[in-house]
Amino acid sequence: AASFARAKLATPEYRAQLRAIGQAGIDVRLRADDRLPGLDLGGTVGLNGRAGSASTATRRAADAEGYLWQVDLSLSFPWGLRAENARLRQARLALTAEETRLQLIEQTILVQVRAAHRTLVT
């Protein structure tokens, strides 16, 4: 068991597959979040010059008379969720495929460790 654990950690393909599974898990969480309502807050600040020349407008830039403020709040609800549900199913399927690939890599490593152990014992 200890040799199998060391062999797994020493195999670059196994470590890369663990990272791929982590990325696929992030993708599943992201696709699940796409199905939730969203609330966005935005804002803008502007400055209008009321002077006849650029130099006068620059000097008066700190005056509060020329400022424009805007704040907006946007609430969005997903409608129908067909595309979002399809993307979530695809992400879950990709995660399952990555996990299956990891099991195949583990089986290959286990066979190699057993063969090496048998050779050593022989």
C-alpha positions as a LaTeX table, in Angstrom:
\begin{tabular}{lrrr}
\hline
Residue & $x$ (\AA) & $y$ (\AA) & $z$ (\AA) \\
\hline
Ala1 & 0.00 & 0.00 & 0.00 \\
Ala2 & 2.85 & 2.39 & 0.81 \\
Ser3 & 4.58 & 1.58 & $-2.48$ \\
Phe4 & 1.33 & 2.20 & $-4.35$ \\
Ala5 & 0.87 & 5.58 & $-2.64$ \\
Arg6 & 4.46 & 6.62 & $-3.44$ \\
Ala7 & 4.12 & 5.44 & $-7.03$ \\
Lys8 & 0.93 & 7.46 & $-7.51$ \\
Leu9 & 2.54 & 10.64 & $-6.25$ \\
Ala10 & 5.64 & 10.04 & $-8.36$ \\
Thr11 & 3.62 & 9.68 & $-11.57$ \\
Pro12 & 3.21 & 13.00 & $-13.42$ \\
Glu13 & 0.15 & 11.75 & $-15.29$ \\
Tyr14 & $-1.61$ & 11.01 & $-11.99$ \\
Arg15 & $-0.85$ & 14.46 & $-10.56$ \\
Ala16 & $-1.98$ & 16.13 & $-13.78$ \\
Gln17 & $-5.22$ & 14.17 & $-13.66$ \\
Leu18 & $-5.84$ & 15.31 & $-10.07$ \\
Arg19 & $-5.49$ & 18.91 & $-11.26$ \\
Ala20 & $-7.86$ & 18.22 & $-14.17$ \\
Ile21 & $-10.43$ & 16.86 & $-11.73$ \\
Gly22 & $-10.06$ & 19.98 & $-9.59$ \\
Gln23 & $-10.62$ & 22.17 & $-12.65$ \\
Ala24 & $-13.65$ & 20.12 & $-13.70$ \\
Gly25 & $-15.07$ & 20.52 & $-10.18$ \\
Ile26 & $-14.66$ & 24.29 & $-10.43$ \\
Asp27 & $-16.45$ & 24.20 & $-13.78$ \\
Val28 & $-19.37$ & 22.28 & $-12.24$ \\
Arg29 & $-19.69$ & 24.86 & $-9.45$ \\
Leu30 & $-19.51$ & 27.69 & $-11.98$ \\
Arg31 & $-22.23$ & 26.14 & $-14.15$ \\
Ala32 & $-24.41$ & 25.58 & $-11.08$ \\
Asp33 & $-23.99$ & 29.27 & $-10.17$ \\
Asp34 & $-25.10$ & 30.25 & $-13.68$ \\
Arg35 & $-28.56$ & 28.99 & $-12.77$ \\
Leu36 & $-28.94$ & 31.42 & $-9.86$ \\
Pro37 & $-30.35$ & 34.96 & $-10.01$ \\
Gly38 & $-27.81$ & 37.76 & $-10.24$ \\
Leu39 & $-27.60$ & 41.19 & $-8.65$ \\
Asp40 & $-25.23$ & 43.73 & $-10.16$ \\
Leu41 & $-24.31$ & 47.16 & $-8.84$ \\
Gly42 & $-22.76$ & 49.69 & $-11.17$ \\
Gly43 & $-21.88$ & 53.32 & $-11.13$ \\
Thr44 & $-20.30$ & 56.05 & $-13.16$ \\
Val45 & $-18.84$ & 59.44 & $-12.41$ \\
Gly46 & $-18.46$ & 62.11 & $-15.07$ \\
Leu47 & $-17.24$ & 65.66 & $-15.33$ \\
Asn48 & $-18.67$ & 68.27 & $-17.66$ \\
Gly49 & $-16.66$ & 71.36 & $-18.43$ \\
Arg50 & $-18.60$ & 74.61 & $-18.54$ \\
Ala51 & $-15.75$ & 76.85 & $-19.56$ \\
Gly52 & $-15.01$ & 78.30 & $-22.94$ \\
Ser53 & $-11.42$ & 77.03 & $-23.12$ \\
Ala54 & $-9.52$ & 73.91 & $-22.11$ \\
Ser55 & $-7.23$ & 75.73 & $-19.69$ \\
Thr56 & $-10.17$ & 77.27 & $-17.81$ \\
Ala57 & $-11.97$ & 73.92 & $-17.73$ \\
Thr58 & $-8.86$ & 72.27 & $-16.28$ \\
Arg59 & $-8.59$ & 74.86 & $-13.53$ \\
Arg60 & $-12.27$ & 74.48 & $-12.64$ \\
Ala61 & $-12.17$ & 70.65 & $-12.67$ \\
Ala62 & $-12.34$ & 70.48 & $-8.87$ \\
Asp63 & $-15.58$ & 72.50 & $-8.70$ \\
Ala64 & $-18.58$ & 70.40 & $-7.69$ \\
Glu65 & $-20.82$ & 72.01 & $-10.29$ \\
Gly66 & $-19.65$ & 69.91 & $-13.21$ \\
Tyr67 & $-19.86$ & 66.41 & $-11.68$ \\
Leu68 & $-22.33$ & 63.80 & $-12.89$ \\
Trp69 & $-23.12$ & 60.76 & $-10.76$ \\
Gln70 & $-24.98$ & 57.63 & $-11.74$ \\
Val71 & $-25.68$ & 54.47 & $-9.73$ \\
Asp72 & $-27.58$ & 51.50 & $-11.09$ \\
Leu73 & $-28.75$ & 48.23 & $-9.62$ \\
Ser74 & $-29.67$ & 45.33 & $-11.90$ \\
Leu75 & $-31.45$ & 42.13 & $-10.84$ \\
Ser76 & $-31.55$ & 39.29 & $-13.37$ \\
Phe77 & $-33.43$ & 36.00 & $-13.22$ \\
Pro78 & $-32.58$ & 33.09 & $-15.54$ \\
Trp79 & $-35.57$ & 32.30 & $-17.72$ \\
Gly80 & $-36.24$ & 28.70 & $-18.72$ \\
Leu81 & $-32.80$ & 27.45 & $-17.68$ \\
Arg82 & $-32.54$ & 25.07 & $-20.64$ \\
Ala83 & $-29.11$ & 26.23 & $-21.75$ \\
Glu84 & $-27.86$ & 26.53 & $-18.17$ \\
Asn85 & $-29.11$ & 23.04 & $-17.27$ \\
Ala86 & $-27.48$ & 21.61 & $-20.40$ \\
Arg87 & $-24.15$ & 23.26 & $-19.54$ \\
Leu88 & $-24.38$ & 21.92 & $-15.98$ \\
Arg89 & $-25.03$ & 18.38 & $-17.26$ \\
Gln90 & $-22.07$ & 18.69 & $-19.64$ \\
Ala91 & $-19.82$ & 19.88 & $-16.81$ \\
Arg92 & $-20.92$ & 17.00 & $-14.57$ \\
Leu93 & $-20.32$ & 14.54 & $-17.39$ \\
Ala94 & $-16.83$ & 15.98 & $-17.93$ \\
Leu95 & $-16.11$ & 15.62 & $-14.20$ \\
Thr96 & $-17.25$ & 11.99 & $-14.28$ \\
Ala97 & $-15.04$ & 11.34 & $-17.32$ \\
Glu98 & $-12.02$ & 12.86 & $-15.54$ \\
Glu99 & $-12.68$ & 10.75 & $-12.44$ \\
Thr100 & $-12.96$ & 7.63 & $-14.59$ \\
Arg101 & $-9.67$ & 8.52 & $-16.28$ \\
Leu102 & $-8.07$ & 8.85 & $-12.83$ \\
Gln103 & $-9.30$ & 5.38 & $-11.86$ \\
Leu104 & $-7.78$ & 3.98 & $-15.05$ \\
Ile105 & $-4.45$ & 5.64 & $-14.25$ \\
Glu106 & $-4.60$ & 4.24 & $-10.69$ \\
Gln107 & $-5.27$ & 0.74 & $-12.03$ \\
Thr108 & $-2.32$ & 1.02 & $-14.40$ \\
Ile109 & $-0.04$ & 2.19 & $-11.59$ \\
Leu110 & $-1.26$ & $-0.63$ & $-9.33$ \\
Val111 & $-0.51$ & $-3.24$ & $-12.00$ \\
Gln112 & 2.98 & $-1.78$ & $-12.47$ \\
Val113 & 3.65 & $-1.76$ & $-8.70$ \\
Arg114 & 2.45 & $-5.35$ & $-8.36$ \\
Ala115 & 4.60 & $-6.46$ & $-11.28$ \\
Ala116 & 7.64 & $-4.72$ & $-9.82$ \\
His117 & 6.98 & $-6.26$ & $-6.40$ \\
Arg118 & 6.62 & $-9.75$ & $-7.89$ \\
Thr119 & 9.83 & $-9.28$ & $-9.84$ \\
Leu120 & 11.62 & $-8.15$ & $-6.69$ \\
Val121 & 10.31 & $-11.08$ & $-4.67$ \\
Thr122 & 11.23 & $-13.55$ & $-7.41$ \\
\hline
\end{tabular}
